[in-house]
Short mmCIF file of C-alpha atoms and ligand atoms in Angstrom, two decimals:
data_model
loop_
_atom_site.label_atom_id
_atom_site.label_comp_id
_atom_site.label_asym_id
_atom_site.label_seq_id
_atom_site.Cartn_x
_atom_site.Cartn_y
_atom_site.Cartn_z
CA UNK A 30 152.02 54.34 102.45
CA UNK A 31 150.58 54.14 98.96
CA UNK A 32 146.98 52.98 98.64
CA UNK A 33 147.49 51.79 95.11
CA UNK A 34 145.31 54.58 93.68
CA UNK A 35 146.98 57.20 91.51
CA UNK A 36 147.32 60.34 93.59
CA UNK A 37 144.91 63.06 92.50
CA UNK A 38 146.26 66.55 91.97
CA UNK A 39 144.81 69.47 93.88
CA UNK A 40 143.10 70.61 90.67
CA UNK A 41 141.52 67.20 90.11
CA UNK A 42 140.23 67.11 93.69
CA UNK A 43 138.87 70.63 93.38
CA UNK A 44 137.11 69.88 90.08
CA UNK A 45 135.64 66.69 91.52
CA UNK A 46 134.06 68.80 94.28
CA UNK A 47 133.12 71.69 91.94
CA UNK A 48 132.45 70.19 88.51
CA UNK A 49 130.87 73.17 86.73
CA UNK A 50 132.13 76.61 85.79
CA UNK A 51 130.37 79.04 88.12
CA UNK A 52 130.78 81.96 85.70
CA UNK A 53 128.79 80.79 82.70
CA UNK A 54 125.56 79.36 83.96
CA UNK A 55 126.59 76.13 85.64
CA UNK A 56 126.35 73.82 82.63
CA UNK A 57 129.91 73.94 81.30
CA UNK A 58 132.55 71.64 82.73
CA UNK A 59 135.11 73.43 84.90
CA UNK A 60 138.73 72.73 84.01
CA UNK A 61 140.60 75.40 85.98
CA UNK A 62 140.67 77.13 89.36
CA UNK A 63 139.98 80.85 89.08
CA UNK A 64 140.83 83.44 91.74
CA UNK A 65 138.20 86.02 92.60
CA UNK A 66 138.97 88.71 93.68
CA UNK A 67 141.88 88.55 91.23
CA UNK A 68 145.37 88.02 92.61
CA UNK A 69 146.33 91.29 90.91
CA UNK A 70 144.42 93.19 93.61
CA UNK A 71 146.95 92.19 96.27
CA UNK A 72 150.70 92.27 96.85
CA UNK A 73 152.34 88.95 96.08
CA UNK A 74 151.52 86.41 98.80
CA UNK A 75 148.66 88.52 100.19
CA UNK A 76 145.75 87.13 98.20
CA UNK A 77 143.13 86.01 100.78
CA UNK A 78 142.82 82.25 101.30
CA UNK A 79 139.94 80.24 99.94
CA UNK A 80 138.53 82.50 97.24
CA UNK A 81 138.98 79.84 94.57
CA UNK A 82 136.27 79.05 92.07
CA UNK A 83 135.67 76.47 89.35
CA UNK A 84 136.00 77.97 85.88
CA UNK A 85 136.14 76.88 82.27
CA UNK A 86 139.23 78.02 80.38
CA UNK A 87 137.33 80.76 78.52
CA UNK A 88 135.98 82.39 81.68
CA UNK A 89 139.28 82.10 83.52
CA UNK A 90 141.58 83.42 80.82
CA UNK A 91 139.07 85.86 79.36
CA UNK A 92 139.49 88.28 82.23
CA UNK A 93 143.30 88.35 82.48
CA UNK A 94 143.89 91.86 81.14
CA UNK A 95 140.92 93.22 83.10
CA UNK A 96 142.36 91.67 86.27
CA UNK A 97 145.53 93.72 85.77
CA UNK A 98 143.72 96.99 85.15
CA UNK A 99 141.28 96.56 88.02
CA UNK A 100 144.07 95.34 90.32
CA UNK A 101 146.19 98.40 89.57
CA UNK A 102 143.39 100.83 90.40
CA UNK A 103 142.22 98.90 93.46
CA UNK A 104 145.75 99.22 94.89
CA UNK A 105 146.40 102.85 94.01
CA UNK A 106 142.98 103.90 95.34
CA UNK A 107 143.46 102.02 98.62
CA UNK A 108 143.92 104.76 101.17
CA UNK A 109 145.08 102.46 103.95
CA UNK A 110 148.79 103.05 104.14
CA UNK A 111 149.72 101.01 107.18
CA UNK A 112 153.41 100.23 107.31
CA UNK A 113 153.19 96.48 106.86
CA UNK A 114 151.54 96.63 103.47
CA UNK A 115 153.31 99.54 101.83
CA UNK A 116 156.39 97.83 100.44
CA UNK A 117 154.60 94.85 98.92
CA UNK A 118 151.86 97.06 97.53
CA UNK A 119 154.32 99.42 95.83
CA UNK A 120 156.12 96.47 94.28
CA UNK A 121 152.85 95.07 92.97
CA UNK A 122 151.73 98.48 91.68
CA UNK A 123 154.98 98.86 89.73
CA UNK A 124 154.57 95.35 88.28
CA UNK A 125 151.01 96.12 87.26
CA UNK A 126 151.98 99.45 85.70
CA UNK A 127 154.47 97.59 83.48
CA UNK A 128 151.91 94.92 82.64
CA UNK A 129 149.16 97.41 81.85
CA UNK A 130 151.60 99.56 79.83
CA UNK A 131 152.30 96.50 77.67
CA UNK A 132 148.77 95.14 77.36
CA UNK A 133 146.33 98.04 77.76
CA UNK A 134 148.40 101.28 77.69
CA UNK A 135 145.31 103.45 77.36
CA UNK A 136 144.21 102.19 80.80
CA UNK A 137 147.11 103.80 82.67
CA UNK A 138 146.04 106.49 85.12
CA UNK A 139 145.89 109.83 83.30
CA UNK A 140 148.30 111.44 85.75
CA UNK A 141 148.59 114.54 83.59
CA UNK A 142 144.97 115.19 84.52
CA UNK A 143 145.49 114.57 88.22
CA UNK A 144 144.43 117.38 90.49
CA UNK A 145 145.54 117.83 94.08
CA UNK A 146 142.54 117.04 96.21
CA UNK A 147 142.38 120.51 97.76
CA UNK A 148 141.41 121.77 94.31
CA UNK A 149 138.71 119.12 93.88
CA UNK A 150 137.47 119.52 97.40
CA UNK A 151 135.29 116.44 97.65
CA UNK A 152 137.53 113.57 98.62
CA UNK A 153 137.71 112.62 102.28
CA UNK A 154 141.23 111.34 102.59
CA UNK A 155 143.45 110.57 105.54
CA UNK A 156 146.43 111.29 103.31
CA UNK A 157 148.22 114.58 103.50
CA UNK A 158 148.07 114.73 99.71
CA UNK A 159 145.62 112.84 97.56
CA UNK A 160 144.82 113.15 93.91
CA UNK A 161 141.67 112.97 91.89
CA UNK A 162 141.93 111.43 88.42
CA UNK A 163 139.37 110.97 85.71
CA UNK A 164 138.23 107.42 84.95
CA UNK A 165 139.57 106.05 81.67
CA UNK A 166 137.21 103.89 79.61
CA UNK A 167 139.39 100.76 80.00
CA UNK A 168 138.94 101.00 83.77
CA UNK A 169 135.18 101.12 83.29
CA UNK A 170 135.43 98.03 81.07
CA UNK A 171 137.63 96.22 83.60
CA UNK A 172 135.30 97.15 86.44
CA UNK A 173 132.31 95.70 84.59
CA UNK A 174 134.11 92.38 84.05
CA UNK A 175 135.38 92.15 87.63
CA UNK A 176 131.98 93.04 89.09
CA UNK A 177 130.41 90.27 86.97
CA UNK A 178 132.98 87.79 88.15
CA UNK A 179 132.46 88.89 91.76
CA UNK A 180 128.68 88.41 91.69
CA UNK A 181 129.01 84.96 90.12
CA UNK A 182 131.76 83.94 92.55
CA UNK A 183 130.21 85.31 95.75
CA UNK A 184 126.78 83.91 94.89
CA UNK A 185 128.44 80.54 94.34
CA UNK A 186 130.32 80.85 97.62
CA UNK A 187 127.42 81.98 99.79
CA UNK A 188 124.33 80.46 98.14
CA UNK A 189 126.25 77.38 96.99
CA UNK A 190 124.87 77.10 93.52
CA UNK A 191 125.60 78.78 90.17
CA UNK A 192 123.97 81.93 88.89
CA UNK A 193 122.17 80.80 85.74
CA UNK A 194 121.46 82.61 82.49
CA UNK A 195 117.91 83.43 83.67
CA UNK A 196 119.19 85.39 86.67
CA UNK A 197 119.49 89.14 86.34
CA UNK A 198 121.96 91.38 88.08
CA UNK A 199 123.08 94.97 88.35
CA UNK A 200 126.07 96.58 90.02
CA UNK A 201 127.86 99.80 90.84
CA UNK A 202 131.37 100.83 91.83
CA UNK A 203 132.42 103.89 93.79
CA UNK A 204 135.19 105.36 95.86
CA UNK A 205 133.97 105.67 99.44
CA UNK A 206 136.46 108.49 100.10
CA UNK A 207 134.51 110.76 97.80
CA UNK A 208 132.32 113.20 99.64
CA UNK A 209 128.63 112.46 99.12
CA UNK A 210 128.97 108.67 99.19
CA UNK A 211 128.75 108.30 103.00
CA UNK A 212 124.98 107.78 102.90
CA UNK A 213 125.29 105.05 100.30
CA UNK A 214 127.91 103.22 102.38
CA UNK A 215 125.75 103.48 105.51
CA UNK A 216 122.71 102.32 103.56
CA UNK A 217 124.50 99.30 102.07
CA UNK A 218 125.88 98.30 105.47
CA UNK A 219 122.45 98.61 107.09
CA UNK A 220 120.86 96.40 104.41
CA UNK A 221 123.29 93.54 104.50
CA UNK A 222 123.23 91.23 107.52
CA UNK A 223 126.34 89.06 107.02
CA UNK A 224 130.01 89.93 106.78
CA UNK A 225 132.90 87.98 105.36
CA UNK A 226 136.49 89.17 105.75
CA UNK A 227 139.31 87.85 103.62
CA UNK A 228 142.19 86.48 105.68
CA UNK A 229 145.49 84.77 105.15
CA UNK A 230 146.17 82.51 108.13
CA UNK A 231 149.97 82.54 107.74
CA UNK A 232 150.18 86.37 107.80
CA UNK A 233 149.67 87.80 111.26
CA UNK A 234 149.11 91.47 110.47
CA UNK A 235 147.14 90.87 107.33
CA UNK A 236 145.14 94.08 107.59
CA UNK A 237 141.95 95.12 105.87
CA UNK A 238 142.43 93.98 102.31
CA UNK A 239 139.18 92.50 101.11
CA UNK A 240 135.83 92.14 102.82
CA UNK A 241 132.21 92.10 101.88
CA UNK A 242 128.78 92.33 103.43
CA UNK A 243 126.04 90.27 101.89
CA UNK A 244 122.45 89.09 102.20
CA UNK A 245 120.26 86.50 100.51
CA UNK A 246 116.49 86.06 100.37
CA UNK A 247 115.47 82.64 99.12
CA UNK A 248 111.90 83.55 98.09
CA UNK A 249 113.06 85.95 95.38
CA UNK A 250 116.45 84.30 94.96
CA UNK A 251 117.69 87.79 95.78
CA UNK A 252 121.41 88.13 96.51
CA UNK A 253 123.23 91.33 97.29
CA UNK A 254 126.73 92.23 98.38
CA UNK A 255 129.00 95.22 98.89
CA UNK A 256 132.71 94.38 98.65
CA UNK A 257 135.55 96.70 99.57
CA UNK A 258 139.14 96.48 98.37
CA UNK A 259 141.32 97.65 101.24
CA UNK A 260 140.08 101.09 102.21
CA UNK A 261 139.48 101.92 98.56
CA UNK A 262 137.12 100.78 95.82
CA UNK A 263 133.67 99.56 96.81
CA UNK A 264 131.81 97.24 94.44
CA UNK A 265 128.13 96.52 95.17
CA UNK A 266 125.89 94.19 93.26
CA UNK A 267 122.46 92.59 93.45
CA UNK A 268 120.97 89.68 91.57
CA UNK A 269 117.47 88.21 91.40
CA UNK A 270 116.17 84.88 90.23
CA UNK A 271 114.04 84.12 87.17
CA UNK A 272 110.97 86.31 86.81
CA UNK A 273 111.73 88.31 89.95
CA UNK A 274 112.42 91.99 90.42
CA UNK A 275 113.40 94.29 93.25
CA UNK A 276 110.42 95.96 94.95
CA UNK A 277 111.37 99.33 93.46
CA UNK A 278 111.88 97.95 89.99
CA UNK A 279 114.21 100.84 89.19
CA UNK A 280 117.34 98.87 88.42
CA UNK A 281 118.47 98.21 84.91
CA UNK A 282 119.11 94.51 84.96
CA UNK A 283 121.62 92.56 82.96
CA UNK A 284 121.00 88.93 82.14
CA UNK A 285 123.99 86.84 82.93
CA UNK A 286 124.95 83.75 81.06
CA UNK A 287 127.45 82.26 78.68
CA UNK A 288 129.70 84.81 77.07
CA UNK A 289 128.74 87.66 79.33
CA UNK A 290 132.15 88.11 80.91
CA UNK A 291 133.60 89.98 77.96
CA UNK A 292 131.12 92.79 78.44
CA UNK A 293 129.66 92.39 74.95
CA UNK A 294 126.16 91.55 76.10
CA UNK A 295 125.95 94.11 78.88
CA UNK A 296 123.06 96.53 79.24
CA UNK A 297 124.44 97.98 82.40
CA UNK A 298 126.33 101.00 81.14
ZN1 ZN B 322 132.76 79.40 82.06
#
């Protein structure tokens, strides 16, 4: 039965609960729902539930081409080839290849440089055949944008406030299959006390598609996470509050804030 009030859309309800864009300092009105990790990192219908964030139009649309590039690589570098995800993943990869070929052709994997892994000798892969490819600059650019979105989104999700322009953060991305990274993975896992796993309640055999470990220390406003896409790319990031630093002080910090998502203000490369 109607209550007499105009029915609010899902977007209006969401914005009422989350009024400010969580990607540009928490002072700009949110007008859209953004998806982080991007939908492009998953086969259609397999994006994990609940990773929706309030965004202004600029922050939401500004990352579209980076979403495609990062999504493509996160899927082709996912070494988990369980039967239930293969078909959807291949379909998505082909879609993304077409999209990237149109929008950022220089970001396509340089397959002519690909080397069978037995010649590279330092990738630990469960596949019978795996390839090592060099990293094109557009992938580095996309990774920087997606890592920035991830730290803003996951901080918002777990700490329940916005990273502000006086916060500083730094991040790294690696392929855990590469020999020599095992210690880093073990170290990150030992540091971070909490785990969150992306799920999709209506898909029974959802598999390992997105998960992250994280920790937060209120006194320094120190937040850290390590997020893994399937069994492939690992993105880690840490942020500290105003005037704080990590005990080691060795990180090169990047100030976040308005306009930082396009990578133009970064000092992290
Ligand atoms: Zn914004």
